[in-house]
Short mmCIF file of C-alpha atoms in Angstrom, two decimals:
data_model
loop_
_atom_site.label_atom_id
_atom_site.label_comp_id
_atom_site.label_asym_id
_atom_site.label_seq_id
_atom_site.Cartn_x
_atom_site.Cartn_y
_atom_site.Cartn_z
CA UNK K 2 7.75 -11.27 -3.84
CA UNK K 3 7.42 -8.55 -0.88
CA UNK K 4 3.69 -6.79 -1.14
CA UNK K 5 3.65 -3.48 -1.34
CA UNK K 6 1.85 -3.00 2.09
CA UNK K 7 5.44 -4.07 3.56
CA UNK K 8 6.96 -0.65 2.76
CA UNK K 9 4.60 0.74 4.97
CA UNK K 10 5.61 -0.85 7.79
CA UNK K 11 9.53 -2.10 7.23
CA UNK K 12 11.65 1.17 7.57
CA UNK K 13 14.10 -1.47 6.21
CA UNK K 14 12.95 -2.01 3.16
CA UNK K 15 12.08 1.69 2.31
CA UNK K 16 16.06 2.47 3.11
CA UNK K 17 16.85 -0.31 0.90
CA UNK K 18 14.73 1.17 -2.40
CA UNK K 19 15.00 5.02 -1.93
CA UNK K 20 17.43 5.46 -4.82
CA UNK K 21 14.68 4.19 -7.35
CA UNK K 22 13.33 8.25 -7.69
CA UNK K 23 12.94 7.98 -11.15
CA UNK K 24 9.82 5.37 -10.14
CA UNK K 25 7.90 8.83 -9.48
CA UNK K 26 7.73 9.72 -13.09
CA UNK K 27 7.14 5.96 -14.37
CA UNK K 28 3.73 6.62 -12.32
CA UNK K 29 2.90 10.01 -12.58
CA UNK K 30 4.83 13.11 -13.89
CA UNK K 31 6.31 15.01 -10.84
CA UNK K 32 6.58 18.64 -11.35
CA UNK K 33 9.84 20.77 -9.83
CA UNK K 34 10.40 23.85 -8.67
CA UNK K 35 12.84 26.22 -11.08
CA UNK K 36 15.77 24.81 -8.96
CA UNK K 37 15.53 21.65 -10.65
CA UNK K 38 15.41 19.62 -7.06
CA UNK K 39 12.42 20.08 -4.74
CA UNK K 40 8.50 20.53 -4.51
CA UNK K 41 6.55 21.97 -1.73
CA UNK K 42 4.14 20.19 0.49
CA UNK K 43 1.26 21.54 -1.85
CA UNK K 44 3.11 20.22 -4.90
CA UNK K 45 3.53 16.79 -3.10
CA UNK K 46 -0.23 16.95 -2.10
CA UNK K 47 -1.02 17.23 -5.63
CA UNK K 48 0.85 14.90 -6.69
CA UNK K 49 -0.83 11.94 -4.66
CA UNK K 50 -4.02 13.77 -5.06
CA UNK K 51 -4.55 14.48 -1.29
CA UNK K 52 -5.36 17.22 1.29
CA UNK K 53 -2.48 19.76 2.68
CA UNK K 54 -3.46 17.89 5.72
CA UNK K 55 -2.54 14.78 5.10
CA UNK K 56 1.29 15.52 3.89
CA UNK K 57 1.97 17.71 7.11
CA UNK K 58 0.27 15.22 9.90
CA UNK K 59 2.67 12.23 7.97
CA UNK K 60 5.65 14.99 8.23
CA UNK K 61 5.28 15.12 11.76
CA UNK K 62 4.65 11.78 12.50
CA UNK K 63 8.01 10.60 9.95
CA UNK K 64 9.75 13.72 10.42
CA UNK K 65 13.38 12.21 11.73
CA UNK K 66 12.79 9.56 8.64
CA UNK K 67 11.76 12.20 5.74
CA UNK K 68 14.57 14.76 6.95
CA UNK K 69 17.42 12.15 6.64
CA UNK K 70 15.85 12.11 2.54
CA UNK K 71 15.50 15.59 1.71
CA UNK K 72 12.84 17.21 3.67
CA UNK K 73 14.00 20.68 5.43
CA UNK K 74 12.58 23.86 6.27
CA UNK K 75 13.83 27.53 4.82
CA UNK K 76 13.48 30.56 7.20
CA UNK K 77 15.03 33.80 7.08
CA UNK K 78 18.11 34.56 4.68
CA UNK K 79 17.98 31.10 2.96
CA UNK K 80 14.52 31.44 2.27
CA UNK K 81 14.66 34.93 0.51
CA UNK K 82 17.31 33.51 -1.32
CA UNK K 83 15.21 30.76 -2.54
CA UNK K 84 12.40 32.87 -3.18
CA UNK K 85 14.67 34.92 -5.42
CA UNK K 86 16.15 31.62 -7.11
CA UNK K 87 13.13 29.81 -7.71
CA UNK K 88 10.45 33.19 -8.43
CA UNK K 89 8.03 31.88 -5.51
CA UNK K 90 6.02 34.76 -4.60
CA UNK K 91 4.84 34.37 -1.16
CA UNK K 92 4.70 36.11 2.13
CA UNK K 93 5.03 33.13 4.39
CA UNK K 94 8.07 32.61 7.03
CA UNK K 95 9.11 29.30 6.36
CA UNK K 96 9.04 27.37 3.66
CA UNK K 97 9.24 23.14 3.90
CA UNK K 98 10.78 21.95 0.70
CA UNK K 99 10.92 18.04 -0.27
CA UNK K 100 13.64 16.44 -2.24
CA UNK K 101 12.42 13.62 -5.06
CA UNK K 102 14.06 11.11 -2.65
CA UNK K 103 11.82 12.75 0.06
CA UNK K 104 8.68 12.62 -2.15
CA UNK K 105 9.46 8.67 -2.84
CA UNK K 106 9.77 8.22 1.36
CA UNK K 107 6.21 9.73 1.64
CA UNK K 108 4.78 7.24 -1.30
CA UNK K 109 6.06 4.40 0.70
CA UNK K 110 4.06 5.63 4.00
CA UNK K 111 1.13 7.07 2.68
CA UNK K 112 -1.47 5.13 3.09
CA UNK K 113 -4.47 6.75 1.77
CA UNK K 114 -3.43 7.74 -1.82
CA UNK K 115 -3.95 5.27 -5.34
CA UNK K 116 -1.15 7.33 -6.67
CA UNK K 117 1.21 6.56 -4.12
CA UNK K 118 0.20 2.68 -3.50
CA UNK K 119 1.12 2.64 -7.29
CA UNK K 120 4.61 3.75 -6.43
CA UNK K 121 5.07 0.96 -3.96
CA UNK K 122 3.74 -1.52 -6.10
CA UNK K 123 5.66 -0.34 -9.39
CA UNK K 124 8.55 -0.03 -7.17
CA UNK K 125 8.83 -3.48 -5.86
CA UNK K 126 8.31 -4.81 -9.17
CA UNK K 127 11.16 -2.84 -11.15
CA UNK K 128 13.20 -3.53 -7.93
CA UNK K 129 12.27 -6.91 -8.30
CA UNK K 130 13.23 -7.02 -11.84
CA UNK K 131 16.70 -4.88 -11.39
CA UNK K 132 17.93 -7.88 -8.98
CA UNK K 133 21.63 -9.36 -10.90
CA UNK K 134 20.83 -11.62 -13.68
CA UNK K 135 22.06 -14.13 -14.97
CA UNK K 136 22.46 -16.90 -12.18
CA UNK K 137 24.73 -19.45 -12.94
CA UNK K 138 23.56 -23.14 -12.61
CA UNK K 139 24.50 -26.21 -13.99
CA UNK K 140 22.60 -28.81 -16.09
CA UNK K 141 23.87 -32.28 -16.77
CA UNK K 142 27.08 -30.73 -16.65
CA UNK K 143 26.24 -27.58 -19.32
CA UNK K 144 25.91 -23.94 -17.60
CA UNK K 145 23.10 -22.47 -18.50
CA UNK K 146 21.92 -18.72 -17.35
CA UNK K 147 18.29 -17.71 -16.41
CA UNK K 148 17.46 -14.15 -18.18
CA UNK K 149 15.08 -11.76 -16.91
CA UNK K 150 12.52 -13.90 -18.37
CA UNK K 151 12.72 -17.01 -15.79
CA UNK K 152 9.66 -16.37 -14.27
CA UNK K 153 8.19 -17.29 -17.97
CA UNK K 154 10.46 -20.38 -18.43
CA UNK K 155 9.80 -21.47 -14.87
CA UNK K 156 5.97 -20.81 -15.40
CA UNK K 157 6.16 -23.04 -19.18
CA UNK K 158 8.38 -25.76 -17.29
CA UNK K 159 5.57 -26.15 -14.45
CA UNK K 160 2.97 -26.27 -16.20
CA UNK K 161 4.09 -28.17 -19.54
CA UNK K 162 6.31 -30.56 -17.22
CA UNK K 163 5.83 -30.57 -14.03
CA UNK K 164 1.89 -30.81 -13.73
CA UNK K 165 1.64 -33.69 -16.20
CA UNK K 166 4.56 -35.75 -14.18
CA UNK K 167 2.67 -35.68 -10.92
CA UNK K 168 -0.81 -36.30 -12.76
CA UNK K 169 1.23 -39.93 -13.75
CA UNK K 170 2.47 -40.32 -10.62
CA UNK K 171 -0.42 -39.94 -8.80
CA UNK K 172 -2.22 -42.42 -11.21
CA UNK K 173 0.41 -44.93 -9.96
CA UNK K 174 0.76 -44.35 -6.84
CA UNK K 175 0.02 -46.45 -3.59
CA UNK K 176 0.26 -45.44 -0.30
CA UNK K 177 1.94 -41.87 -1.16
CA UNK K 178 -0.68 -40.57 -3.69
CA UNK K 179 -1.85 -38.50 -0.73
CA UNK K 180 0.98 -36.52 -0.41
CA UNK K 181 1.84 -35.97 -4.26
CA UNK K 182 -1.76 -34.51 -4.58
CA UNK K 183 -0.88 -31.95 -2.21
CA UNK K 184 2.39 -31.04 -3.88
CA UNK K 185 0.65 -31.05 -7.21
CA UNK K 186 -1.80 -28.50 -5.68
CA UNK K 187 1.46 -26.57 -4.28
CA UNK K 188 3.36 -26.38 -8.22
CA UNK K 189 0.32 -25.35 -9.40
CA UNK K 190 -0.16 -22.95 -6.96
CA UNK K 191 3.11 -21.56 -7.79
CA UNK K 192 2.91 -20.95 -11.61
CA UNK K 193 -0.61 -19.27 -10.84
CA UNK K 194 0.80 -16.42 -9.00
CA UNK K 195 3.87 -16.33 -11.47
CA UNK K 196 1.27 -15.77 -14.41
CA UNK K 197 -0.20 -13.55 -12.30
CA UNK K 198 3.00 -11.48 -11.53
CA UNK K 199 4.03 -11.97 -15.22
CA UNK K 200 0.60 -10.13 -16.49
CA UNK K 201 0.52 -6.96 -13.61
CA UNK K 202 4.28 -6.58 -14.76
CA UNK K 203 3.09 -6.57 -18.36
CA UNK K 204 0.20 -3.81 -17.46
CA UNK K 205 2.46 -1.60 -15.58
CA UNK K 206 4.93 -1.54 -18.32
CA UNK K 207 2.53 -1.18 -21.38
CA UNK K 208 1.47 2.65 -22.56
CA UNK K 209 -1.38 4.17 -20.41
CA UNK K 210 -3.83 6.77 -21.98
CA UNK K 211 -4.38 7.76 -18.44
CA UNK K 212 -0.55 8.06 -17.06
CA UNK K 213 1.03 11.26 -18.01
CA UNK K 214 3.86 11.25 -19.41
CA UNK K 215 6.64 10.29 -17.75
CA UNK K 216 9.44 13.03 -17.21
CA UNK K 217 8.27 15.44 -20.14
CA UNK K 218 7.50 18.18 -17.49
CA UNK K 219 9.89 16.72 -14.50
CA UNK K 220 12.57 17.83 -17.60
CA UNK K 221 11.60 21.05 -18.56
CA UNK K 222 11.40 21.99 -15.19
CA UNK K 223 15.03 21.26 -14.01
CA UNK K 224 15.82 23.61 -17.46
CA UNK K 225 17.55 26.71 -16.60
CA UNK K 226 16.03 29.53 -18.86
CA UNK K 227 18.33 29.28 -21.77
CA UNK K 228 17.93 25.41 -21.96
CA UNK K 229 14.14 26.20 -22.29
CA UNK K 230 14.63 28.46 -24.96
CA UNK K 231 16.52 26.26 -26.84
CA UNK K 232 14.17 23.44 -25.89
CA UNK K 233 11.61 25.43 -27.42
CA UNK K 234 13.81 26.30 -30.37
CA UNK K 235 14.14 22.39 -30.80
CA UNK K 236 10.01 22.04 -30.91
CA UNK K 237 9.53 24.98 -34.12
CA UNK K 238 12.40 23.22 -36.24
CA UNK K 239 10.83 19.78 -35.91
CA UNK K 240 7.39 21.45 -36.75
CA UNK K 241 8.69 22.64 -39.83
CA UNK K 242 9.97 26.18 -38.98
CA UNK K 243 12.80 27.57 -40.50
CA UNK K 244 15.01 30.67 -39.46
CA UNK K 245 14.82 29.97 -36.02
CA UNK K 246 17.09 32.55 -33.82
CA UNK K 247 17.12 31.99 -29.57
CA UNK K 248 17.43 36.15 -29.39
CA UNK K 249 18.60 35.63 -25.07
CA UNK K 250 20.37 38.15 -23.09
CA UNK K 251 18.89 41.83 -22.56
CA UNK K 252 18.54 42.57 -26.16
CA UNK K 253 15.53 40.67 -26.75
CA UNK K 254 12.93 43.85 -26.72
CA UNK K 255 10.77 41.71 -24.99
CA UNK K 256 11.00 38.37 -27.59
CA UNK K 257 12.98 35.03 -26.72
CA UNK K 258 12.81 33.17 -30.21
CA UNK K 259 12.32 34.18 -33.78
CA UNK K 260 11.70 32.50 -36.78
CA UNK K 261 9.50 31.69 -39.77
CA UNK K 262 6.70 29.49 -40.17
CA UNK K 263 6.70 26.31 -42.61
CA UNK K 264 4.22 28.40 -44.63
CA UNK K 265 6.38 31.64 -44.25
CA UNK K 266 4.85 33.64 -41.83
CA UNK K 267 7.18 35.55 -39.18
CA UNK K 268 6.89 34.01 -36.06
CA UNK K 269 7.79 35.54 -32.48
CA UNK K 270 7.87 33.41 -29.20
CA UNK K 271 8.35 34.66 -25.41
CA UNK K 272 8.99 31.70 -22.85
CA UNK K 273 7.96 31.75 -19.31
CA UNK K 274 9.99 28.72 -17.16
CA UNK K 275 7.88 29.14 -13.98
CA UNK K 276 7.07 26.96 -11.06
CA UNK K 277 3.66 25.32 -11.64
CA UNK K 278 1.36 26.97 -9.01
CA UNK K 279 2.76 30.37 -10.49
CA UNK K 280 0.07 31.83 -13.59
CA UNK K 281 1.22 34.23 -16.32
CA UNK K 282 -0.93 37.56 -16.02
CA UNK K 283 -2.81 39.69 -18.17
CA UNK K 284 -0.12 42.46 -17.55
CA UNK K 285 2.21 39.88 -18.83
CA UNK K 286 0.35 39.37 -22.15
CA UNK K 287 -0.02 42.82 -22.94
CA UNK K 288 3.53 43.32 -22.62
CA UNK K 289 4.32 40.58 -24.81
CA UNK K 290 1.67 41.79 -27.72
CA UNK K 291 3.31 45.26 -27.85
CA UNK K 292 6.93 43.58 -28.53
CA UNK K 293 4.88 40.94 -30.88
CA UNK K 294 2.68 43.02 -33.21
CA UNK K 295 4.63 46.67 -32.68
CA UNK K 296 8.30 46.15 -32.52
CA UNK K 297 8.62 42.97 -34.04
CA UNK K 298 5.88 42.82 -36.80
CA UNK K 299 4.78 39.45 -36.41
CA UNK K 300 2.17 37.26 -38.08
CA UNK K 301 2.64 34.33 -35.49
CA UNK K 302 2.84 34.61 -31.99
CA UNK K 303 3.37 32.22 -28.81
CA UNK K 304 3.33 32.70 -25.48
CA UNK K 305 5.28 29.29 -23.84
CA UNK K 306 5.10 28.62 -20.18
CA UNK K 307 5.56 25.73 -17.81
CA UNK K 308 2.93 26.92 -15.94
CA UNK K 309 -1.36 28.17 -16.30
CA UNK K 310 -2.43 31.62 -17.77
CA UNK K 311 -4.90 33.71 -15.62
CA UNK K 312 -8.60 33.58 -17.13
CA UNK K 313 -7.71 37.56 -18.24
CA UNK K 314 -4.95 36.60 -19.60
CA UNK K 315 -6.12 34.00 -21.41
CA UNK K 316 -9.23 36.29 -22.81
CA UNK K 317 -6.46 38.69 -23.72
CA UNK K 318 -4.79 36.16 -25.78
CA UNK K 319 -7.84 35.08 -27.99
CA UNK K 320 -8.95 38.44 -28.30
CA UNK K 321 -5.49 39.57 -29.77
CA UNK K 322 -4.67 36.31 -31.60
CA UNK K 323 -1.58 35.50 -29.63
CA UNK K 324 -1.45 31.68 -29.16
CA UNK K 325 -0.83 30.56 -25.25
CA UNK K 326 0.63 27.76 -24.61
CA UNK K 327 0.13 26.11 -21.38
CA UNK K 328 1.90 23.94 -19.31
CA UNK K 329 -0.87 20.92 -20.52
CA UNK K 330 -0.37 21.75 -24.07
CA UNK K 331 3.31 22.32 -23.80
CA UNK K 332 3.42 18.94 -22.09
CA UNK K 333 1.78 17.48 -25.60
CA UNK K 334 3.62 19.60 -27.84
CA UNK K 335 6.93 18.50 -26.58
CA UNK K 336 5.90 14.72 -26.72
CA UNK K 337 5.25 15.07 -30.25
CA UNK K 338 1.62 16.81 -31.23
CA UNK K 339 1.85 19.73 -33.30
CA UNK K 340 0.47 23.18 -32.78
CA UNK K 341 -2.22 23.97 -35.04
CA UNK K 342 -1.24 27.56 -35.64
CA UNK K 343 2.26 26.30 -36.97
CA UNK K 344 0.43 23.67 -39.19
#
């Protein structure tokens, strides 16, 4: 099998796997900008947990390579229209955006990042994996097809067979016991590193308390705003709550979602789908408790985002009993915790 160090230097080989995006999110969750398509070079820099630095000296070193996958600049007209899009608020002049297939090309030539030497090694293996199965072959005159368990059945053959038939022959042997040593040594050789590649497969498929998880975010944030409301509206009746209206449009005096609580309580909900390095304000929060508590009368209120609250607003919040949800706890609400204030 090809190491993982081979993507860094085989342009090749990274052609020949840049399809496999949704790798990314096996690894690590990777976070998109509202248009559902691209991060910036800071959101790429966070993702492999690296300086600014690093991602623009490998852009100019790989440009050509990275801007065949996804990588371009915005200036003038296209930019502002992106800003607009997307709710970036920012004074710069250009803007370098990165495609997922762009962020995969920079795992496979970063060198200095865990998260991204994950990627290449998770990579090769699924590739390896994903190769056509079954393979015809023929046995005593019976076909026979290996599943995408062979490496097990080749491992059991070598070691419950194989091994034992040389250790005879060698017992017997003359003049050629040499040489059957030395394949011996060479079989078992080969079912070590298929145990080996058996078990790292096994780890980097099994559940990880410390790998996010995969795609909860990456979804939301290719939601336009109505598909997050109703995402949200999805959440409250699993949890329980009942009378649950998506309110939408302009007539929605400053409230997205209505409903009651499982214990009856009326419950009001604004949601915020903004990119990730974007914080809701305390301006923001005071808005949303005079529609809450003054036009709408509620018991129950949440403010949802895909993205941090200020420290203000967040003081704001407790002080007035509004719960804020955050892009962390949103990320475990929507893979299944519940919210204590709808318990």
């Amino acid at each position: 099998m090809i190491n993982e160090s081979a993507l860094l230097e085989s342009k090749s080989l990274r052609d020949g796997v840049l399809e496999r995006t949704d790798v990314l999110d096996r690894v690590k969750a990777l976070s998109l900008l509202p248009d559902g398509m691209h991060v910036t070079t800071a959101m790429v820099a966070a993702y492999f947990d690296v300086g600014l630095e690093a991602i623009k000296s490998l852009v100019k070193d790989h440009r050509r390579e990275l801007e065949a996958n996804g990588y371009h600049t915005l200036t003038g007209e296209p930019l502002r229209s992106f800003k607009d899009l997307s709710g970036i608020q920012s004074r710069t002049r250009s803007l370098a955006l990165f495609s997922r297939r762009a962020v995969l090309n920079v795992a496979m030539l970063l060198r200095d990042s865990d998260v991204a030497r994950q990627v290449r090694v998770y990579l090769l293996d699924v590739e390896h994996a994903s190769r056509p199965q079954p393979v015809e072959i023929s046995l005593h005159g019976n076909t026979a097809f290996l599943d995408d368990r062979i490496d097990q059945r080749i491992t059991h053959i070598l070691g419950r067979t194989v091994v034992p038939m040389f250790n005879t022959l060698i017992e017997t042997a003359g003049e050629h016991q040499r040489e059957l040593i030395a394949l011996r040594a060479g079989v078992q050789q080969v079912e070590k590193r298929l145990r080996q590649h058996h078990a790292r497969l096994q780890r980097l498929e099994a559940p990880r308390d410390d790998r996010p998880l995969a795609g909860v975010m990456a979804s939301m944030d290719a939601m336009n705003g109505r598909e997050f409301e109703e995402h949200i509206a999805t959440l409250l009746r699993r949890d329980g709550c009942t009378d649950v209206i998506v309110q939408g449009g302009g007539r929605d005096r400053g409230i997205d979602i209505t409903a009651l609580t499982a214990r009856g309580q009326r419950l009001v909900v604004q949601c915020k789908r903004f990119a990730p390095h974007i914080s809701i304000t305390s301006p923001e929060l005071q808005k949303f408790l005079g529609a809450a508590k003054v036009l709408h009368d509620s018991e129950v209120a949440l403010f949802v985002a895909t993205c941090p609250f200020t420290r203000d607003a967040l003081n704001i919040a407790t002080e007035t009993g509004i719960t804020a949800v955050h892009r962390g706890l949103l990320e475990e609400w929507s893979a299944g915790a519940a919210l204590a204030v709808l318990e």
